[in-house]
Every structure is written in structure tokens, then in C-alpha cells.
XYZ file of C-alpha atoms in Angstrom:
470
model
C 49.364 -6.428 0.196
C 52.517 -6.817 2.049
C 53.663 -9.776 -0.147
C 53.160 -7.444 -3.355
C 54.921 -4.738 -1.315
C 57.915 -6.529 -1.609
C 57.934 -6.406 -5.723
C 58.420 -3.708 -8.181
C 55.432 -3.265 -10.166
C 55.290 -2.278 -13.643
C 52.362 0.088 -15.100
C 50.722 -3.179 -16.197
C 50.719 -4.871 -13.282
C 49.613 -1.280 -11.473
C 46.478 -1.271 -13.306
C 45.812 -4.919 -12.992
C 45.539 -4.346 -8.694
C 43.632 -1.208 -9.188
C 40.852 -3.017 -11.278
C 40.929 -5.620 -8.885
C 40.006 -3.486 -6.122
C 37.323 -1.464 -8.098
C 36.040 -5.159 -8.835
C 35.844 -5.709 -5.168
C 34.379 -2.557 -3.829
C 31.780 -3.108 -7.319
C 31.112 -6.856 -5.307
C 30.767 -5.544 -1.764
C 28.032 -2.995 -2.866
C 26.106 -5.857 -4.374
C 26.287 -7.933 -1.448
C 24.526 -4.694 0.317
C 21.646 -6.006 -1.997
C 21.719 -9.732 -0.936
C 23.493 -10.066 -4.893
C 25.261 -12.858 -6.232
C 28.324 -11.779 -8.269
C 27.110 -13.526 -11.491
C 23.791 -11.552 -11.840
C 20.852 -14.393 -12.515
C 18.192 -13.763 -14.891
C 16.007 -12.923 -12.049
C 18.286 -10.968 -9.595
C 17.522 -11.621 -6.103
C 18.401 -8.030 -5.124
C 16.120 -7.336 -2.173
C 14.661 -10.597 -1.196
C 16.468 -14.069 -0.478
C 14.290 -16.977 1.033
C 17.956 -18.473 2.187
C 18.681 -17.665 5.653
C 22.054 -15.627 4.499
C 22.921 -12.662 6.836
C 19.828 -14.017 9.353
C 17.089 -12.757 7.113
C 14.817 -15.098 7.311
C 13.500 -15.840 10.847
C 15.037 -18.589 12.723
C 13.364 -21.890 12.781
C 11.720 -24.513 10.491
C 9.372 -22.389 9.219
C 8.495 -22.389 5.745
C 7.803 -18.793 3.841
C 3.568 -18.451 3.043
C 3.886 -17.660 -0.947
C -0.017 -17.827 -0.857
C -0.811 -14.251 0.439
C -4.169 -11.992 0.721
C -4.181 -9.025 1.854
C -7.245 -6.580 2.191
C -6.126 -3.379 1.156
C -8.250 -1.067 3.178
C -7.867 2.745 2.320
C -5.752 5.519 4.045
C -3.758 3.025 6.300
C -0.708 3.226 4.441
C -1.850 -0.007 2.948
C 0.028 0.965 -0.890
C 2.939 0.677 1.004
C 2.292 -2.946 1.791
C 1.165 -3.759 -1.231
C 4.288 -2.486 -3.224
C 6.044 -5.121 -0.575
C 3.727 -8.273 -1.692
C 4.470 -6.627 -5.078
C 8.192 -6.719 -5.121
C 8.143 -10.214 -3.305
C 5.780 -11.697 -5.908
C 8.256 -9.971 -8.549
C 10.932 -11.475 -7.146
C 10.009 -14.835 -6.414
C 7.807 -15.084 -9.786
C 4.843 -15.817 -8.396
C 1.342 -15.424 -10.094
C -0.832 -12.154 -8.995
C -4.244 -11.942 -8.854
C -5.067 -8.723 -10.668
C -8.106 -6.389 -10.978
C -8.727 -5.680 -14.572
C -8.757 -2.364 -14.078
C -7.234 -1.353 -10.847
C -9.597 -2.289 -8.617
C -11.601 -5.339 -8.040
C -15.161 -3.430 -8.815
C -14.870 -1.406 -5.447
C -17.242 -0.233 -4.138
C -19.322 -3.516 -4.846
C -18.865 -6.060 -3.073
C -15.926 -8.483 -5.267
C -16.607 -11.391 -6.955
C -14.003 -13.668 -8.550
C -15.137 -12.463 -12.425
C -13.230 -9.564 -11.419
C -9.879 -11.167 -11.333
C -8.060 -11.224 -14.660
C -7.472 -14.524 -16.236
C -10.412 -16.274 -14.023
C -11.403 -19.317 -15.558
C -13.204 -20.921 -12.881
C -12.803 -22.029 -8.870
C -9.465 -22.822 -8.803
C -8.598 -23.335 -12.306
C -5.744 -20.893 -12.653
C -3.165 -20.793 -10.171
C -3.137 -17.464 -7.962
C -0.406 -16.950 -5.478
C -1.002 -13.311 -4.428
C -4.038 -10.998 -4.111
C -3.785 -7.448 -2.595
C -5.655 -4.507 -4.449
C -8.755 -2.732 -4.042
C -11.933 -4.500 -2.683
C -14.723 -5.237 -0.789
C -14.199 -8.234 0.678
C -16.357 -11.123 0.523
C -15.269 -14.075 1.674
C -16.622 -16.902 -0.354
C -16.119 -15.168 -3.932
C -12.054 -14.828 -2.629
C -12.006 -18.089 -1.940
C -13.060 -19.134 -5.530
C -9.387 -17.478 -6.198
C -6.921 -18.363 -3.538
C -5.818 -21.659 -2.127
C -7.321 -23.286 1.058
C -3.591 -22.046 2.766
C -3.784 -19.004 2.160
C -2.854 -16.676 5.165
C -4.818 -13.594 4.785
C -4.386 -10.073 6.925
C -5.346 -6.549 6.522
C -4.422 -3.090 8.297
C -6.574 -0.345 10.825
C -5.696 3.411 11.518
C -7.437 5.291 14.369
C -10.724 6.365 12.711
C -10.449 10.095 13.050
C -6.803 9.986 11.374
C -8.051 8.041 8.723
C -10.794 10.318 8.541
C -8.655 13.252 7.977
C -6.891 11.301 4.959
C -9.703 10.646 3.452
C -11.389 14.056 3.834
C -8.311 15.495 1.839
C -8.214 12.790 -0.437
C -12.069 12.469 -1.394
C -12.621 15.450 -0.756
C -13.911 16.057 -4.702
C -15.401 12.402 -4.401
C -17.817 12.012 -1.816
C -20.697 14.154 -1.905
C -20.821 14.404 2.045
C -17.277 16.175 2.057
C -17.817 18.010 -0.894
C -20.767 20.325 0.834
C -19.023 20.810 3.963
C -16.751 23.441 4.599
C -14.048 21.525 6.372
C -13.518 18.479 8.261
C -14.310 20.079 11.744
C -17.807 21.781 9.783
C -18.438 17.758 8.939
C -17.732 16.574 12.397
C -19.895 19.238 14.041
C -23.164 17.909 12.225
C -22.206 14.659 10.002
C -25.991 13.424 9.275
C -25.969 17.689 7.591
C -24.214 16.487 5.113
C -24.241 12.879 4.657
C -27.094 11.202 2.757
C -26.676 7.141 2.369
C -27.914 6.719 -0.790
C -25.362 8.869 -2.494
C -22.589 6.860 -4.651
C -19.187 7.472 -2.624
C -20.494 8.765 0.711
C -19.191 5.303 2.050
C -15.494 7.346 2.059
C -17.571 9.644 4.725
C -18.457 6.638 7.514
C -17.119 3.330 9.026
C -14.547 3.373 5.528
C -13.036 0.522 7.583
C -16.105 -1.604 8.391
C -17.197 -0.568 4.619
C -13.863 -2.284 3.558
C -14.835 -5.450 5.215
C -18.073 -6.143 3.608
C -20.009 -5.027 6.437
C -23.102 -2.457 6.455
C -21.616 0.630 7.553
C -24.658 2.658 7.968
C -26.288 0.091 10.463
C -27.343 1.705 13.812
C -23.804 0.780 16.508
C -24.685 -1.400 19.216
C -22.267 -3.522 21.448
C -23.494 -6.873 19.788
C -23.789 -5.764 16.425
C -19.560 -4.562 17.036
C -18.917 -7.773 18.361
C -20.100 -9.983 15.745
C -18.681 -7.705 13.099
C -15.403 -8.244 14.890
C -15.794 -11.912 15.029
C -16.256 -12.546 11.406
C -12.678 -10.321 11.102
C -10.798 -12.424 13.778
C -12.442 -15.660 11.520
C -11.289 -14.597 8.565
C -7.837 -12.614 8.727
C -4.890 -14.279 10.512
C -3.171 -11.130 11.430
C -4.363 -7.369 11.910
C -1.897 -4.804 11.591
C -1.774 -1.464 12.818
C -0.691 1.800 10.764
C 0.412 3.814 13.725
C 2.274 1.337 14.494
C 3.752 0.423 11.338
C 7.648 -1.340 12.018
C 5.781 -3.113 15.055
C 3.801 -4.666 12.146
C 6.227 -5.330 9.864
C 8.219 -7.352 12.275
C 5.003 -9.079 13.045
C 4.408 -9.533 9.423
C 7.427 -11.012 8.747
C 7.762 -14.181 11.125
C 3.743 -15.024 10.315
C 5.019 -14.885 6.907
C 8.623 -16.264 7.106
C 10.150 -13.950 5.023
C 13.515 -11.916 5.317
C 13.983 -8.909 6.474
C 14.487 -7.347 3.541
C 11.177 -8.295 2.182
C 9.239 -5.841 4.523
C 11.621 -2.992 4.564
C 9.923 -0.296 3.075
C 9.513 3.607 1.771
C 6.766 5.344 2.951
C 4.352 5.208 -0.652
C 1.331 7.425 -1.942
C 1.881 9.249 1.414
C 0.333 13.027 1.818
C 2.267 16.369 2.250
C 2.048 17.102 5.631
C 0.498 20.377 7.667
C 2.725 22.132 9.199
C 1.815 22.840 12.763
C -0.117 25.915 13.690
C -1.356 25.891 9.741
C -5.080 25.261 9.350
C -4.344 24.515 5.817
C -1.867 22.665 3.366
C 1.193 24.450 2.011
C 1.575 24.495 -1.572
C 1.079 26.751 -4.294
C -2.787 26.569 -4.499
C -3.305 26.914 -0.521
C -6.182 24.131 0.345
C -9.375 25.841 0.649
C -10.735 23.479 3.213
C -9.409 23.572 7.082
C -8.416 20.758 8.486
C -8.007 21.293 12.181
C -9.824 19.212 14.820
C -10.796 20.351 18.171
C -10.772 17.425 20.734
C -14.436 17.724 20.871
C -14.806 17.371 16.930
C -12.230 14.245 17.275
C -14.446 12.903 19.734
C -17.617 13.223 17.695
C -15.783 11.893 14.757
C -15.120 8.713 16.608
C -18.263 8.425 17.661
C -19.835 8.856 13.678
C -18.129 6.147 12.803
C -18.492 3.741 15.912
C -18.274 0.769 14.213
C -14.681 1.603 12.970
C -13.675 2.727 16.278
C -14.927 -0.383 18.248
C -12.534 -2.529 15.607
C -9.933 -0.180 16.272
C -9.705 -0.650 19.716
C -10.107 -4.563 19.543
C -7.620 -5.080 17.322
C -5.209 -2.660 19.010
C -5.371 -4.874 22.435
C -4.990 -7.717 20.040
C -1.711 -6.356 18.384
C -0.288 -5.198 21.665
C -1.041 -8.599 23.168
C 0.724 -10.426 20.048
C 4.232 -8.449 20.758
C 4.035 -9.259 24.228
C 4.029 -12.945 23.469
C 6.542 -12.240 20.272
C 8.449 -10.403 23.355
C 9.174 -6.641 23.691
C 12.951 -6.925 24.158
C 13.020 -8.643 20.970
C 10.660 -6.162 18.726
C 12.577 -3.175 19.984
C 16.000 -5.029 18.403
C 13.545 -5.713 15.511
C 12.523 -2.573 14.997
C 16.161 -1.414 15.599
C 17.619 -3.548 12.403
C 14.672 -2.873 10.403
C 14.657 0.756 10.832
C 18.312 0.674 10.079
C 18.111 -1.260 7.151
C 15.695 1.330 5.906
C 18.352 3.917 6.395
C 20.807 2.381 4.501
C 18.998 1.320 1.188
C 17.851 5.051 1.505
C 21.346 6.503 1.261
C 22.206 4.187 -1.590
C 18.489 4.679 -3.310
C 17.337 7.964 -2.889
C 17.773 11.189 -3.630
C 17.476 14.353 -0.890
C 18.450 12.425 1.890
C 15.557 9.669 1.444
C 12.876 12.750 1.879
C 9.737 11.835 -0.599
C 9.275 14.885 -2.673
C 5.955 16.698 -5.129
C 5.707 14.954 -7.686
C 5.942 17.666 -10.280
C 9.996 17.780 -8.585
C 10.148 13.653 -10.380
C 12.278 14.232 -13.353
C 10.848 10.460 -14.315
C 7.269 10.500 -14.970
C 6.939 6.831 -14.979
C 7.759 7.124 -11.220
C 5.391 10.253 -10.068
C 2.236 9.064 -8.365
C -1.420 9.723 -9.313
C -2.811 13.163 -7.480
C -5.725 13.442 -6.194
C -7.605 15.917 -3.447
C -6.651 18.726 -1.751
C -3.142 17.475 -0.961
C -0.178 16.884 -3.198
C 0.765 13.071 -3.023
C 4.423 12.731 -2.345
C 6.944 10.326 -3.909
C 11.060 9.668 -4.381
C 13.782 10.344 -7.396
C 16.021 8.178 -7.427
C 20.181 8.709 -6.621
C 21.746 9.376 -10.113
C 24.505 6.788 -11.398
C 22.910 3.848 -9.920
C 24.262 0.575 -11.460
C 21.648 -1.390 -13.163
C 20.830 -3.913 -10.977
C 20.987 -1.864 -8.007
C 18.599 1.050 -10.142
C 16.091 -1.830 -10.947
C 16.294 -3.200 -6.895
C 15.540 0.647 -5.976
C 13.217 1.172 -8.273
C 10.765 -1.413 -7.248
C 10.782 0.032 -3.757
C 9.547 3.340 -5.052
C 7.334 2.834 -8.577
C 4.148 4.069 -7.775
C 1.077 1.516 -6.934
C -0.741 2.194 -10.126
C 2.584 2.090 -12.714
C 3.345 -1.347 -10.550
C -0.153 -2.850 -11.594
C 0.694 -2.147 -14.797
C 4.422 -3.129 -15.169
C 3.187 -6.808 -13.459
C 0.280 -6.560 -15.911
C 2.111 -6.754 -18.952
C 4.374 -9.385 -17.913
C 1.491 -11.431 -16.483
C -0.001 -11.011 -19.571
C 2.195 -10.315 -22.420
C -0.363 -10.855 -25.295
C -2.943 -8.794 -23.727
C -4.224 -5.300 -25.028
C -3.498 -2.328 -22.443
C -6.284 -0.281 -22.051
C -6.474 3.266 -23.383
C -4.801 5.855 -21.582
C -1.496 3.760 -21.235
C 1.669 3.705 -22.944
C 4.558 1.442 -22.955
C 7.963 3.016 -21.144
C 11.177 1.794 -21.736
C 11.984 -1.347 -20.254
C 8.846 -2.606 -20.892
C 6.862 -1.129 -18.069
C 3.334 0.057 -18.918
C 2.484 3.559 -17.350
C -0.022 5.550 -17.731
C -0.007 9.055 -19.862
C 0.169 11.890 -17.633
C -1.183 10.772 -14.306
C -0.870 14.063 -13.094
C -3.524 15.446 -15.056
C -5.824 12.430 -14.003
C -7.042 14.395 -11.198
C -10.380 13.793 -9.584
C -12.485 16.571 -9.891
C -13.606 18.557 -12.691
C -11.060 19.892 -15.559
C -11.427 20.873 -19.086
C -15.063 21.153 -18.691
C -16.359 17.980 -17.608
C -19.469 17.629 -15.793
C -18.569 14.243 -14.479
C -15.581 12.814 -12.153
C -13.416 10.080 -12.343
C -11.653 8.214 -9.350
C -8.083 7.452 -8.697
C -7.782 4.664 -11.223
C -9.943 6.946 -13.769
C -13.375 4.882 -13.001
C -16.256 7.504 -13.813
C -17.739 8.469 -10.740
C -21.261 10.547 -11.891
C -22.034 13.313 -9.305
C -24.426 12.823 -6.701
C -25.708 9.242 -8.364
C -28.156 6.889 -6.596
C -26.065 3.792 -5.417
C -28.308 0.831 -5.428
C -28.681 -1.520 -2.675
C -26.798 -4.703 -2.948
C -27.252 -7.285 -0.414
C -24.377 -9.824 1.296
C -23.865 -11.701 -1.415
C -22.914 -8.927 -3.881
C -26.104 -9.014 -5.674
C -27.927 -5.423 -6.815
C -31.879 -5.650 -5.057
């Protein structure tokens, strides 16, 4: 600057350093998302396997591309799956996807249900992380021998709040109780085990794992439950504890940073303290307050989930004393800050996650469901494209995600009714928030989150360990 100082310069010339520098500034802010300055067909906007900027952890360590995670419900589990999403996305790799949105929950899975199956290990899969029950030897008809597979716990009487306002309309044991603390008070009132969806009302965790959740607790039974987890999941994350995990996530995993920095997805408006109900136009009509004597018997309803819970949380707290304390808290530092900064540059309102009737973009509101509005993000407005597409995957809904990988998975294949094609070639689906569980327009029967018809107060029959109806 000081050498052009010294020269006279014309208009021209004047407009030549001032596109320069808007060049420059245009260069820096793509370098914010690890981009090159020649875009490649495939940008690498939020994820870079190179060890550029010290994203990837140090050491010879290779990063797992063969993934499985068991998404277990109301442990902020969407939110790791729209991060095996976007890395998948990113790296091209080949999903394993439900052919609907789940793989047959709440049976038990079995391979069939993956789309393009052709066999044990005919078609490559690389990543596997919606919906199921697990059972272990029809997943490993899918995956590959190395494939590192880990799941996520929340305290059983949060989780049991989440899914009281979320299946609320679903389970029949919720659905003839006044409130939570009326179900606490006298579960076995309400709760009959032969009604379809009444596994959302007990052990949802141990449920998730393929394991009989209405079997009497005892100390062995726990145990051996908890030994078939610790023999078939590498790593057991914790949603209370949620940047802990990701850090832990990341070096089992070897990928960057980046890769498991996150927005908070399909997350629930919050009660404001001192309210016994959710705020929103249509107050809830369902209390949701706990006494420490209802937590208490809530924990001990679903015993099963709670004796996991507490194994796996002196597991987790025993894996970040060897990964070392001083060194997660610096984790947690950068990751946390990271977080900050793509929200500024993403998001509009600060980074706060909004109602989704407030999303101007309806390919980008999430599906509603119970007595609680589900929140999600707009994003900033005047977003280059590159950066809008980077944001954009951090924030598109679980469901419109399925669908957008879907279509590219399989390009020649017929979407199923009750989807559209947006611009850009995602596949959404019409209206999601009129897809609410429940009854509307008349109907006598209800559907679940991913529109599945769920008939009211239906038999469930029995099906036995290996996922066969008896």
C-alpha cells in the first residue's frame, strides 16, 4: 500500500484496487468455511479430512467413514444425525436409508428395510443413522465388519418429559392421563402393555435397544442388558452433556472439528419457569411440572433406563478423565466458539431457533407434533451461495434431509405421495405443518411423525428376539 502510495492513480486504476480488496475480503469469508477459492463441484464448506487449521485430531489416525449410529428418541439424537448427514453429504458417501423414514420402528429392523438391499453385503453402505430397533445381526447384514457404532442416553425422567409432550396424542398411556405428574403418581393406571405405542410410556431407551422393556427390573437382568450395549456400541454419549460428547465423538471418529459443530435441531419450546404449562397461542392443556417425589417414581417406572443411565454416565465421565479434563474444557472452549461464529454468519435473530410458522422457507420448517411447538432457524438474508448451501445443511430439518439425500441416492426412483420437488432439487414434503399427529379434518385414526398410520388403541402383537410376530 505504501508502494502504490507513492503513484497517482487514475479512476481506472482506482477501481481496479477496490475490486481487489472486495475480492479479498469475498476470499477471507470463504476460508471461514474451510473453502477453496476455485469452488469444486462438491464444495468442502464445513468439513475437510486435511488437517488445515488443526481440524482433524492430531495423530495417525485415519477418519471411520463406516458409521452406525442408533438414533434413540428425545436425546437430541436429530441433531447428530443431521451431522452424519452433512458428513456423508460432503464426503459422498452411500447412506443406508429407511424407505420411509424409519426402519419399521417399532419392530424390531431387519435389513429388507433398507432401501436398495440386495443381499448381505451386496451394496455398499457407508452410513446408517435413522429410526430403529436395533438388532444386531439383521444390521450387520448392512454395514461392514469396521464399522464403529454408538448411540446417545438422557436422564430418564427428562426424556420422559419430552416424550410426554411429544406423544402425548400417540401413546395411549399419556393420552388418558391428565399430566405427566397424574402419570407418575400411578403409571400401571394408565399403562396397558399390549397397546400399540405405549412403549413411548416405559424404558423408551431399553425399548430402543431391542430389549424387553416391560420385563420385571432386577440387578442381573440390568446388568446383562448393559453388557450386550457395552458389546455392541463403541461409544455412549450423553445428551446432558452434549459438547463433552462431541469432542469425544470426534477423536473416536477422526474427524474435524467442524464436522461435529452443530445447531440445536427438532428441539422443543421451552417452559418458562414458574409456568405449569407451554406458552403459545393454544396454552398446553396438560401440566408438566414434577415434584421430586413424582421424578423419583418416574425413575423408578422405568428402572431399566435408569440403571443404563447411570452406567454409562460413570463410563463417559471415566472416558474424559483418560481423554484429560484440561484438554476437553479447551475442547469444549473452540467448539463452542466455533458454534458462535457460523451462527453470526448463518442465522438469523442472533442464532435463536424460532416457531416454525415465523420460517419464511417452508422447505426448512420442521414437522410438529404434540403439545409443544418444535423450534427451528431462518437463515441470514444475502448469503452467498456456497456459504447459503454450507448453512443450510446445518439447519434443514431431519425429515426434508432424508428426502433431499433420497433423491440423489436415488435419482430414478418414484417419491412417495405427499412430497414435492423444491427448487434445487430437494424433495420436501407438502405442508408438514399440517401433518400433525392427532386427529384433524375428521379422522378417526392417527398418523406418526413420518405420517405412518398409527390406529388408536390397537393390539401390538408379540414379536420375539429375532423380529419375528408369535
Amino acid at each position: 500500500m505504501r508502494w502504490l502510495g507513492c503513484y497517482r492513480l487514475g479512476p481506472m486504476w482506482k477501481a481496479l484496487l477496490v475490486f481487489v480488496v472486495i475480492a479479498f475480503a469475498g476470499q477471507l469469508l470463504g476460508v471461514l468455511f474451510n473453502k477453496s477459492w476455485v469452488q469444486p463441484e462438491r464444495p468442502r464448506s464445513l468439513f475437510s479430512i486435511s488437517s488445515e487449521n488443526g481440524q482433524v485430531p492430531p495423530g495417525s489416525c485415519r477418519p471411520h467413514t463406516h458409521v452406525m449410529f442408533l438414533k434413540t428418541h428425545k436425546t437430541a439424537s436429530s441433531t447428530v444425525l443431521n451431522m452424519l448427514y452433512r458428513f456423508g453429504e460432503e464426503q459422498g458417501l452411500h447412506f443406508a436409508l429407511p424407505v420411509g423414514y424409519q426402519f419399521g420402528y417399532p419392530l424390531p429392523f431387519i435389513a429388507q428395510r433398507v432401501k436398495g438391499y440386495r443381499g448381505p453385503h451386496v451394496a455398499q453402505f457407508d452410513i446408517m443413522g435413522n429410526h430403529m430397533r436395533f438388532n444386531k445381526p439383521e444390521v450387520e447384514k448392512v454395514m461392514p465388519a469396521d464399522t464403529f457404532c454408538f448411540s446417545i442416553l438422557r436422564d430418564p425422567v427428562a426424556l420422559a418429559e419430552s416424550s410426554y409432550a411429544y406423544y402425548k396424542n400417540v401413546a395411549p398411556a399419556f393420552r388418558r392421563a391428565k399430566g405427566l405428574g397424574d402419570f407418575a403418581d400411578n403409571p400401571r393406571k394408565y399403562y396397558d402393555p399390549r397397546l400399540r405405542n405405549n412403549h413411548y410410556a416405559r424404558n423408551l431407551l431399553w425399548y430402543d435397544f431391542g430389549l424387553d422393556h416391560n420385563a420385571n427390573f432386577s440387578v442381573s437382568l440390568a446388568k446383562r442388558g448393559e453388557a450386550t450395549i457395552r458389546r455392541n456400541f463403541r461409544l455412549i454419549l450423553l445428551s446432558e452433556y452434549f459438547d463433552q460428547s462431541m469432542v469425544l465423538l470426534r477423536h473416536a471418529l477422526c474427524w474435524p472439528l467442524d464436522a461435529v459443530v452443530s445447531f440445536s435441531l427438532n428441539a422443543r419450546q421451552q417452559m418458562p419457569k414458574g409456568r405449569s404449562v407451554w406458552v403459545g397461542k393454544a396454552a398446553a392443556p396438560a401440566p408438566l411440572a414434577l415434584t421430586e417425589e413424582q421424578r423419583q417414581k418416574l425413575r423408578e417406572w422405568n428402572a431399566l433406563d435408569w440403571h443404563l443411565y447411570q452406567a454409562f454416565n460413570h463410563t463417559f465421565w471415566a472416558e474424559v478423565e483418560r481423554f484429560g479434563r484440561a484438554r476437553m474444557e479447551a475442547e469444549v472452549i473452540l467448539l463452542r466458539s466455533r458454534r458462535e461464529i457460523l451462527a453470526r454468519v448463518c442465522l438469523r435473530d442472533g442464532g435463536q431457533p424460532v416457531e416454525a410458522s415465523r420460517i419464511r422457507d417452508k422447505a426448512i420448517r420442521p414437522f410438529q407434533s404434540g403439545l409443544v411447538k418444535i423450534l427451528g432457524y431462518e437463515l441470514q438474508p444475502g448469503l452467498d451461495n456456497a456459504t447459503k448451501e454450507a448453512c443450510l445443511r446445518m439447519i434443514r430439518p431431519e425429515i426434508q434431509y432424508k428426502d433431499l439425500l433420497d433423491l440423489r441416492q436415488f435419482p430414478r426412483a418414484q417419491q412417495p405421495p405427499g412430497q414435492a420437488v423444491a427448487a434445487g432439487g430437494a424433495a420436501v414434503r407438502r405442508d408438514p405443518l399440517s401433518s400433525r399427529t392427532g386427529e384433524h379434518l375428521g379422522e378417526s385414526i392417527e398418523r406418526d411423525w413420518d405420517r405412518t398410520i398409527l390406529v388408536r388403541n390397537q393390539s401390538v402383537q408379540q414379536v420375539d428376539g429375532k423380529g419375528k410376530l408369535r
